[in-house]
XYZ file of C-alpha atoms in Angstrom:
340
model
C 0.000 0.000 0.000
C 1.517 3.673 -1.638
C -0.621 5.434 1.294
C 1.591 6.890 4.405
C -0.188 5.670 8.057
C 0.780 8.504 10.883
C -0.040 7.359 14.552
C -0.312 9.196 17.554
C -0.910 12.189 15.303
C -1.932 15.529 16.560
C -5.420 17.065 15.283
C -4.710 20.749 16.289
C -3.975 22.019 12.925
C -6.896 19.920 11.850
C -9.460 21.578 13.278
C -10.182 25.576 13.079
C -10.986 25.391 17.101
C -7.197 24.505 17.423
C -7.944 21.701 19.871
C -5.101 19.860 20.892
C -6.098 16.396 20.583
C -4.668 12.939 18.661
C -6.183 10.500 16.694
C -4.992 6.890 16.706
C -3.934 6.970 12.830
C -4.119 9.637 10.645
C -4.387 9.274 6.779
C -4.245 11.785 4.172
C -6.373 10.812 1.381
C -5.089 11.784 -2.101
C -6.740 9.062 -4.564
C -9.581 6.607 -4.407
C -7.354 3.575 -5.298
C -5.574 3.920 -2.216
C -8.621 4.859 0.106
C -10.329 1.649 -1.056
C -7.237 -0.556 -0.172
C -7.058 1.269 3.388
C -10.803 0.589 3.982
C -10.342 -3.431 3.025
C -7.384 -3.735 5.212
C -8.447 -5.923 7.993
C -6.167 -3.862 10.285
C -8.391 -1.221 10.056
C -11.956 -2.522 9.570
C -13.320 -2.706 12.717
C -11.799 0.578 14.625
C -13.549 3.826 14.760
C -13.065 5.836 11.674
C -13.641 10.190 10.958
C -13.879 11.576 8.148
C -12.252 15.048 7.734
C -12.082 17.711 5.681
C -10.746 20.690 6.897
C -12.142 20.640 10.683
C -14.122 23.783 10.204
C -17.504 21.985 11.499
C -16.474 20.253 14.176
C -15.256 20.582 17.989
C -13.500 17.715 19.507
C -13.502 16.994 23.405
C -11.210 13.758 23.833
C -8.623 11.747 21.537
C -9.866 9.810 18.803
C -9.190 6.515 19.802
C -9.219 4.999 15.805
C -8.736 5.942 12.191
C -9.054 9.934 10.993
C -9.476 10.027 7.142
C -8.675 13.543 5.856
C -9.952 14.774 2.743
C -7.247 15.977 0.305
C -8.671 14.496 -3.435
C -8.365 17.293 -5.580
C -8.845 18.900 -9.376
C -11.744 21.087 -10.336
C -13.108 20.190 -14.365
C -16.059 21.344 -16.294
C -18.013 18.037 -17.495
C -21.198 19.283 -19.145
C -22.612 22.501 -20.542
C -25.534 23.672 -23.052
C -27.158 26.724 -23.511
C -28.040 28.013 -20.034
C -26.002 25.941 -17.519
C -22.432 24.273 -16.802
C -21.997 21.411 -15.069
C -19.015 21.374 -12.588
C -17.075 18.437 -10.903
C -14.754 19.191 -8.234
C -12.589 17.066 -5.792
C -13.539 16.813 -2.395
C -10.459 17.944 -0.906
C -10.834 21.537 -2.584
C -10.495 24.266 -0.748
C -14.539 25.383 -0.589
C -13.767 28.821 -1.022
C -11.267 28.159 -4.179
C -14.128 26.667 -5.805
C -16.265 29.690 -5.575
C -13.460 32.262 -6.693
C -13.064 29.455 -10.032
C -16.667 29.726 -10.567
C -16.702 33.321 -10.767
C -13.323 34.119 -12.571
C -15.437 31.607 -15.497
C -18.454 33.445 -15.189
C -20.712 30.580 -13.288
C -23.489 31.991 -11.076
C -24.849 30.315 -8.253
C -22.243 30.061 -5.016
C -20.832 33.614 -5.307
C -23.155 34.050 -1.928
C -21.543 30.773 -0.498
C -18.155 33.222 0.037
C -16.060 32.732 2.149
C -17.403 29.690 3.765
C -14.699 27.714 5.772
C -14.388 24.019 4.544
C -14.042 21.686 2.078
C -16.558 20.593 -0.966
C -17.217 17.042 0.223
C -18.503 18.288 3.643
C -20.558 21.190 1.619
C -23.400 18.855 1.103
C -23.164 16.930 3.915
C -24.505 19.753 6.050
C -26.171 21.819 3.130
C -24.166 24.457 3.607
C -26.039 28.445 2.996
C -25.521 31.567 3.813
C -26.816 35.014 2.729
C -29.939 33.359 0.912
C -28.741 30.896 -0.754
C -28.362 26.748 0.074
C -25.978 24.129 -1.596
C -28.864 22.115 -2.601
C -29.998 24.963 -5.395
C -27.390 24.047 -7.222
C -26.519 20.372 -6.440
C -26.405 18.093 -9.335
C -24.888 14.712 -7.494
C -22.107 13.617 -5.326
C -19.871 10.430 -5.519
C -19.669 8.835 -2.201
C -17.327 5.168 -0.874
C -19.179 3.085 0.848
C -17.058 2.584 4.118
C -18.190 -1.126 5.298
C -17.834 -2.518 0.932
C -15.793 -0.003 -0.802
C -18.414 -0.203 -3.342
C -19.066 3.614 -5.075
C -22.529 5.175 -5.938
C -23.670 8.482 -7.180
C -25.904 10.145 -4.783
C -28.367 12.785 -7.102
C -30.465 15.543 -5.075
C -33.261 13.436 -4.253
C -31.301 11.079 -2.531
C -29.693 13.173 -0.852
C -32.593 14.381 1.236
C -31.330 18.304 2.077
C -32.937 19.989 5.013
C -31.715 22.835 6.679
C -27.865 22.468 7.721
C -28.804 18.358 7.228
C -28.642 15.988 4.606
C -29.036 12.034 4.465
C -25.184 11.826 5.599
C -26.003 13.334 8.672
C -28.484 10.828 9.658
C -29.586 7.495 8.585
C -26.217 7.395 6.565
C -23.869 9.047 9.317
C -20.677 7.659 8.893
C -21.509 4.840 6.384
C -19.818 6.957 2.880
C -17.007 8.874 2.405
C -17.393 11.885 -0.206
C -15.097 11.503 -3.083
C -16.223 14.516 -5.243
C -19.104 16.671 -6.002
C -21.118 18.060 -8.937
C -22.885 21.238 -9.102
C -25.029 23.024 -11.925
C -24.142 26.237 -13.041
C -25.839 29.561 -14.600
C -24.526 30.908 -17.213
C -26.706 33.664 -16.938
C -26.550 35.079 -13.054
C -29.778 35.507 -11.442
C -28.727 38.066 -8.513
C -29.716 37.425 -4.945
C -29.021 40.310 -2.675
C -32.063 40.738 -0.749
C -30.830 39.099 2.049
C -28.707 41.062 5.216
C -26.403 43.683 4.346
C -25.658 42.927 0.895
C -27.495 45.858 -0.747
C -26.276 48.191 1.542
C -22.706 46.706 1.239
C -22.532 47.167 -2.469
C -23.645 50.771 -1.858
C -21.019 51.351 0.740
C -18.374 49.662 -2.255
C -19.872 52.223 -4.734
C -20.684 49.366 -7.241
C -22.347 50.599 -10.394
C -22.963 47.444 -12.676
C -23.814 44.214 -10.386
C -21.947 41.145 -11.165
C -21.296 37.580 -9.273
C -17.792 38.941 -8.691
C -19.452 42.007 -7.420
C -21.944 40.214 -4.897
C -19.369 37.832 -3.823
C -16.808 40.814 -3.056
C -19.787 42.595 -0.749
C -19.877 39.285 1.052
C -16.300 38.738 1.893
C -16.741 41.816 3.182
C -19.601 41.364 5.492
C -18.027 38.144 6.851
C -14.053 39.347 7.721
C -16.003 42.294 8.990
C -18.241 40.163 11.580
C -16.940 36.660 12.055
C -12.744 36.182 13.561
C -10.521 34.546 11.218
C -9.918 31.231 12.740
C -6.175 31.367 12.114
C -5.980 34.205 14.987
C -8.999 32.989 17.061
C -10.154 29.276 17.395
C -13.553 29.184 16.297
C -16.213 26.970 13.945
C -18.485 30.029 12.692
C -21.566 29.214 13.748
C -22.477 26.881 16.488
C -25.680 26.361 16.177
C -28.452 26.549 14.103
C -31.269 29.066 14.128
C -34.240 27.243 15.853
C -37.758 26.843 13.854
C -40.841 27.477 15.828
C -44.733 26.697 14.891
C -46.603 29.998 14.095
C -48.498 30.196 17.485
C -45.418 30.108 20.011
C -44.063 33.204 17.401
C -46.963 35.008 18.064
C -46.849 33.781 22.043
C -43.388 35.073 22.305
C -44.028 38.324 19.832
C -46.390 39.362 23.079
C -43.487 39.183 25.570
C -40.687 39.839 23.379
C -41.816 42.937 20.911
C -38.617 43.013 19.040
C -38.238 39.114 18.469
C -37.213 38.860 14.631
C -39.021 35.681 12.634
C -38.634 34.755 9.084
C -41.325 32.953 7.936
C -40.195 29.306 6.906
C -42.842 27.091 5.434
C -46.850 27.264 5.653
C -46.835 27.625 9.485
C -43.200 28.011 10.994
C -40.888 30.719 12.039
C -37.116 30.533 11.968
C -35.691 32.871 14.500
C -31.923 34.069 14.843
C -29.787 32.135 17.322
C -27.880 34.650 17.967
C -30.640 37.020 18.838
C -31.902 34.308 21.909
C -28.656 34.082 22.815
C -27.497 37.698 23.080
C -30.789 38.489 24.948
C -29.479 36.272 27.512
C -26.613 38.112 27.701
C -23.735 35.726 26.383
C -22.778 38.284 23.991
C -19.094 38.822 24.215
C -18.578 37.154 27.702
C -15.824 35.656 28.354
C -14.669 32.140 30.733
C -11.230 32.101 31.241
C -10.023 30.470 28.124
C -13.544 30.460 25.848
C -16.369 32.649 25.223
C -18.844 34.388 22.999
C -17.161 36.204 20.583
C -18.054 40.002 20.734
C -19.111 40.770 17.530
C -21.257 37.655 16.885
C -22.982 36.183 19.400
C -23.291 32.515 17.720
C -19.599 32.257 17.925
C -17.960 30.125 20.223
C -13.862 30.943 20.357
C -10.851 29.019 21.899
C -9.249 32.617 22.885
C -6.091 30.465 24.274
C -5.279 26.679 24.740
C -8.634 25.684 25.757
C -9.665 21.921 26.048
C -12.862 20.650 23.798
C -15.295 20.406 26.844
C -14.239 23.867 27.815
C -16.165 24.697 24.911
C -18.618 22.077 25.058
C -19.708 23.205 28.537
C -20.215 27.136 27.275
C -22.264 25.772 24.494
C -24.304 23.867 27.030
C -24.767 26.511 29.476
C -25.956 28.760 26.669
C -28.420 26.084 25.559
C -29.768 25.915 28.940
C -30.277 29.856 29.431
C -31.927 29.816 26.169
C -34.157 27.254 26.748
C -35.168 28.628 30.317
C -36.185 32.022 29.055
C -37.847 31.444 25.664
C -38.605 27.731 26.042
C -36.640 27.131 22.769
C -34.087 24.559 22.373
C -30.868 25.638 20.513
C -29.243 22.669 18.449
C -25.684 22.832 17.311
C -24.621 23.128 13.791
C -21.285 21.748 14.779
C -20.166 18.098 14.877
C -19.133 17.594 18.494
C -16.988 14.240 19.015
């Protein structure tokens, strides 16, 4: 076997937290060849196994007592077009965010409001990544996933994939069953323009932008996000934690009596999503700080490591801010990160 086992091997720059744990063996993944003759070794088929891309979802609170997998299958190829869209395959291991800027600097619309999202294109549909108005799963054409217990491949098209918010099939009847090996997305040729949602109007505005373009939108969102959220490089965080709640109609309009100001966005014939970070700045976690985590100032749905702080040091904020949460509005806060 070509493929290079490390042991003992630290996680820290695996994960955008920067927690200091080890996983058993460590494998980078480069080609499928080689991650199917791993997977039938009988060394490794009955031990614990992670898949990892680039450990921007996920907060770890002990060792990881078997096999980490992390995602580095690259290459980024056009392999359909016609008249209106083009079809785009790209490696799992890319860089999220260097998809996007390839997109735009060919002209494809449709993820220049998925900016600057931290990650890797295999774990992009996994979670159903969005921001800013816009989900994955508009422009999802089909993923190829490993089967982890067979080897055997299959090509997983939108359907099957089941996307819900933040959620997809892989993050529940099929949790840790496949292994994304690359990902196919359809295009626009011709951008239809989404800047309704938050600040982008007013962004572009501020930017003095005279003729809109997907390099345009996608410049007014980089913006908006080094402007709110800490680069993880200089602050260990995952973005958001967790995911704004959903609500039937009637406790909206029980809590609207108590709460004037609560924001809703209506999401569905009769629910209301509300922002997390709204419940959990009205309970005051807003830039507080516990010795070596806290709520990031700026954004109150970020969790940071501000120094050397251990997984259920983080874990422990995140559950004392669940519990405030759910003791003054009676709603329960679920993570968006993958907590191990």
């Amino acid at each position: 076997m070509g493929i290079h086992i490390q042991k003992n091997f630290s996680l820290k720059s695996f994960n955008t937290f920067g927690i200091d744990v080890k996983a058993r063996y460590l494998v980078q993944v480069t080609g499928v060849q080689d991650l199917y003759e791993l997977l039938m070794d009988e060394a490794f088929k009955t031990i614990p196994k992670l898949m990892l891309g680039s450990g921007s979802n996920i907060l770890f609170t002990r060792n990881f007592p078997g096999l980490v997998l992390q995602m580095a299958i690259e290459g980024i190829e056009k392999v359909k077009e016609d008249d209106r869209y083009v079809w785009i395959k790209a490696g799992a291991g890319v860089n999220w965010h260097t998809l996007v800027v390839y997109c735009i600097d060919h002209g494809y619309a449709g993820i220049e409001n998925l900016s600057l999202i931290p990650g890797t294109v295999g774990a992009a549909p996994m979670q159903n990544i969005g921001a800013y108005g816009v989900e994955i799963k508009e422009v999802f054409e089909a993923l190829e996933a490993l089967e982890i217990s067979t080897g055997a491949l299959k090509v997983f098209d939108q359907a099957a994939c089941t996307f819900g918010y933040r959620d997809s099939i892989f993050k529940n009847t099929l949790k840790g069953k496949y292994i994304v090996l690359s990902v196919t997305l359809r295009l626009q040729k011709q951008p239809l323009f989404r800047t309704e949602y938050g600040a982008i109007k007013a962004t572009l505005e501020a930017m003095h932008v005279k003729e809109l373009s997907i390099k345009a939108i996608s410049d007014a969102i980089i913006r908006i996000r080094q402007c709110k959220l800490p680069d993880p490089k200089q602050m260990g965080n995952a973005g958001s934690f967790f995911k704004n709640p959903e609500i039937n109609t009637t406790n909206f309009e029980r809590l609207q009596a108590v709460y004037p100001t609560i924001p809703g966005y209506k999401h569905g014939q009769a629910k209301v999503k509300i922002p997390a970070a709204w419940l959990i700045e009205q309970c005051g976690w807003k830039g507080q700080r516990r010795d070596k985590v806290g709520v990031h100032d700026r954004q109150a749905l970020i969790l940071v490591n501000y120094k050397k702080a251990k997984g259920t040091e983080i874990k422990q904020l995140a559950l004392d801010i669940q519990a405030s949460v759910a003791h003054k509005f009676d709603i329960e806060l679920v993570p968006e990160v993958h907590i191990i």
